[in-house]
XYZ file of C-alpha atoms in Angstrom:
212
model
C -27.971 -1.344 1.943
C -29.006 2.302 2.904
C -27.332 4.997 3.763
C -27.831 6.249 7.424
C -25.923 7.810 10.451
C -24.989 6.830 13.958
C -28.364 6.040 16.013
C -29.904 5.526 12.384
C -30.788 1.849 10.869
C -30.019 0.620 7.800
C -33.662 -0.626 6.158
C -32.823 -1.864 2.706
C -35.848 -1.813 0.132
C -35.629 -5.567 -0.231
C -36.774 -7.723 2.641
C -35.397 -9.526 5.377
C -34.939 -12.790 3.292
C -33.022 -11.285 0.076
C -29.602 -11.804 2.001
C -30.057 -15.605 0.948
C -30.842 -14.862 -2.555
C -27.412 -12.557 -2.393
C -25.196 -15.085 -0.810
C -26.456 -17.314 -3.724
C -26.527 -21.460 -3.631
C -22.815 -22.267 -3.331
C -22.991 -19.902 -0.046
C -26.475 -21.529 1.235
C -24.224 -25.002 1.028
C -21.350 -23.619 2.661
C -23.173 -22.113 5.199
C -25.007 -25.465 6.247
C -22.001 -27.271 6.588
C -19.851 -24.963 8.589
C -22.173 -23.923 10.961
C -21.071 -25.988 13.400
C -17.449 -24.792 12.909
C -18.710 -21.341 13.652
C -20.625 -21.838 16.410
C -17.167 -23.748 18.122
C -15.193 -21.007 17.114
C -17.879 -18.461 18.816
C -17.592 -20.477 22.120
C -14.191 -19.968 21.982
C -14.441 -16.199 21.440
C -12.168 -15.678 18.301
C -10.312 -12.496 18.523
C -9.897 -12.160 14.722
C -12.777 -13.281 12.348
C -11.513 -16.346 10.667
C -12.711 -16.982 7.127
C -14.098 -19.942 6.330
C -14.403 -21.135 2.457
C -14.422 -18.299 -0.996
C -17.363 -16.422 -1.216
C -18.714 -13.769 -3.584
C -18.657 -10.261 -3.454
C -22.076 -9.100 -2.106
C -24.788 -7.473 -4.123
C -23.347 -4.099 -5.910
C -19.397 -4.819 -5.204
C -18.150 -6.828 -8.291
C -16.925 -4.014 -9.815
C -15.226 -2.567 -7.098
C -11.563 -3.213 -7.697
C -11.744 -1.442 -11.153
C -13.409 1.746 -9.802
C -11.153 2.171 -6.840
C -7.967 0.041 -7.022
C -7.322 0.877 -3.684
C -10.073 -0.613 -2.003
C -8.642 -3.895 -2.648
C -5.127 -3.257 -2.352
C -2.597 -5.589 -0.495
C -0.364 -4.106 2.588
C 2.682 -4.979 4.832
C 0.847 -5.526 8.055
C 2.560 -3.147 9.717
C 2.145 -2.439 13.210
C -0.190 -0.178 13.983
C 0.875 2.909 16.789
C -1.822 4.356 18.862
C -1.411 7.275 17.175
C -3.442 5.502 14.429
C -5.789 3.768 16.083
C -7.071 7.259 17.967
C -7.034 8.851 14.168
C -9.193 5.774 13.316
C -11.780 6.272 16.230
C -11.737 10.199 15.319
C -12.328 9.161 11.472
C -14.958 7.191 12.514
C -17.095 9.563 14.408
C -16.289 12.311 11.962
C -17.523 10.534 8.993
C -20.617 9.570 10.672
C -21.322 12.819 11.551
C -20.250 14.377 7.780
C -21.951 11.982 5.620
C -25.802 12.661 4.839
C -27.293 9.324 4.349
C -28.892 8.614 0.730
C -30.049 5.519 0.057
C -28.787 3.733 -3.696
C -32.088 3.351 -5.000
C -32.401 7.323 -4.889
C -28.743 8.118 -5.981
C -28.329 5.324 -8.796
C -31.658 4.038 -9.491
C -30.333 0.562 -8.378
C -30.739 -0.945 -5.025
C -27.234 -1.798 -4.484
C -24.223 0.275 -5.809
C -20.748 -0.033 -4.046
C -19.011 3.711 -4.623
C -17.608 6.368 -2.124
C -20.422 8.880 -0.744
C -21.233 11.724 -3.369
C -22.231 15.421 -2.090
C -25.161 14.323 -1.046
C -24.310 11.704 1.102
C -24.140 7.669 0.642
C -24.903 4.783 2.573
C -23.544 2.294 4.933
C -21.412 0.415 1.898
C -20.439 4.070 0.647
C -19.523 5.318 4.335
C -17.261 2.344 5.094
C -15.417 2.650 1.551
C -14.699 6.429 2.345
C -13.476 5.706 5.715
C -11.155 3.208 4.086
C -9.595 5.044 1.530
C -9.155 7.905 4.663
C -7.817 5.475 6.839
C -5.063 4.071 3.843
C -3.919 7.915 3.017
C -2.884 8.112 6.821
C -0.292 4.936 6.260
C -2.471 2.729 7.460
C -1.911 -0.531 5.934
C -4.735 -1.999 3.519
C -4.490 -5.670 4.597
C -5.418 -4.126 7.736
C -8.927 -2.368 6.694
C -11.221 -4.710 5.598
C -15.126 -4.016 4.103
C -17.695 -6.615 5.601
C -21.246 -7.676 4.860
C -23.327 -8.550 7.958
C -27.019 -8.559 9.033
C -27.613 -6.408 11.687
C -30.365 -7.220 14.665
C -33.540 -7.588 12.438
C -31.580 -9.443 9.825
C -31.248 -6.751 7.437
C -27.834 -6.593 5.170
C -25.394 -4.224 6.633
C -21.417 -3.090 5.990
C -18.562 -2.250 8.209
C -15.085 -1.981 7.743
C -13.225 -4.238 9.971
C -10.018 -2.942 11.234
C -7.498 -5.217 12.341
C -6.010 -4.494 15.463
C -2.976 -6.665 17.086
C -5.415 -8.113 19.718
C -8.388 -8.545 17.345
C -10.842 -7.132 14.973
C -12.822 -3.706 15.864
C -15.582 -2.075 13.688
C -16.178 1.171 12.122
C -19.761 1.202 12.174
C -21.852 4.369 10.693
C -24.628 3.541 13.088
C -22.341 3.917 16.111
C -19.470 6.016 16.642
C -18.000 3.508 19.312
C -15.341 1.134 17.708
C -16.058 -1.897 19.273
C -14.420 -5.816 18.635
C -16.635 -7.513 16.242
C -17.665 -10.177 18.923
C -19.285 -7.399 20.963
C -21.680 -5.886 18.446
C -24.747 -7.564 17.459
C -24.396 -8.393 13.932
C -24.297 -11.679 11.899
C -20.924 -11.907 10.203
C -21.385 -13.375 6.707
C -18.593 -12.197 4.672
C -15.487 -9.796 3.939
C -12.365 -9.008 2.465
C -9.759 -11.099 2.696
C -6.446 -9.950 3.802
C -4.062 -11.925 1.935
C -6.195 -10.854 -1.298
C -8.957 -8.472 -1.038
C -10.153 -8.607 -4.318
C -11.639 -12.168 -3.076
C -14.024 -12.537 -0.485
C -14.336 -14.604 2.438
C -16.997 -16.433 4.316
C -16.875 -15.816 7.290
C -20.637 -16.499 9.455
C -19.571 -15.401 13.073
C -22.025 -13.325 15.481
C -25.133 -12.916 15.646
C -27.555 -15.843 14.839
C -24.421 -18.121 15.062
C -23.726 -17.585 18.376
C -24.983 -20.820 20.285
């Protein structure tokens, strides 16, 4: 996943199909068999993403609780004020506007490397891990903030971080600076933290191509 900034796509050197090879067989199978589940539980118009069956960490992030214990730290679930969630919106655009995008392949020699953005810049991965560990320093709490894999409109692998709101689940996006509820962007939902243990990953296949 490359780096890039709001009004910028996200064109990853490997092509359209590679998110299968990253989801791997056990996820191919899983997918098959839940679709239907999914596509009920879009009709219904979920609030919160519901996972749906373990899942690995994408391509680049299974090292990612040993470099930043943080990112997959557990939290209270306490309430968040609306003091927070405007710091969260500001965040959001800020970071998007800070962060120069650099793809992986140019900053690591690797085409996928989970780690917050350098000095010169990061990607999408890198953007949503920095406004995490932001978003945690202001109290928010961690079970709260959680990173996401999803294919954006051409299919091409993408991550968000998902915060989770009382009345549902918005995204941080660095190629918008509007926080929107996942069910109103336009991206295929395939995997992300989850909240009870974020050093696992969930299924998840909501949005997007799943929508019936």
């Amino acid at each position: 996943m490359q780096g890039s900034s709001a009004g910028q796509q996200d064109h990853p050197a490997a092509g359209p199909a590679a998110w299968l090879a990253a989801l791997g067989a056990a996820m191919a199978v899983a997918m098959a068999l839940l679709m239907p589940a999914a596509a009920a539980a879009e009709g219904r118009l979920v609030a919160h993403l519901s996972s749906k069956a373990q899942a690995d960490p994408p391509k680049g992030a299974e090292g990612l609780c040993r470099r930043y214990d943080w990112a997959c730290a557990r939290g209270s679930s306490a309430r968040l004020t609306a003091d927070q969630i405007r710091m969260a919106d500001k965040l959001n655009r800020r970071i998007n506007a800070s962060v120069r995008p650099v793809t992986d392949l140019a900053q690591y020699g690797r085409e996928e490397h989970w780690a917050r953005p350098t000095a010169r810049g990061g990607d999408c991965e890198d953007i949503a891990l920095l406004k995490k560990a932001e978003l945690i320093r202001m109290d928010i709490a961690p079970d709260r903030l959680l990173l996401a894999e999803v294919l954006d409109g051409q299919r091409n692998n993408h991550a968000v971080l998902i915060l989770r709101k009382d009345d549902g689940d918005y995204v941080l996006d660095n190629l918008t600076n509007r926080m929107l509820p996942w069910s109103q962007t336009p991206y295929t939902f395939l995997r992300m933290q989850d909240s009870s243990a974020p050093h696992r990953w969930k299924a998840v296949f909501a949005g997007g191509i799943f929508r019936g």
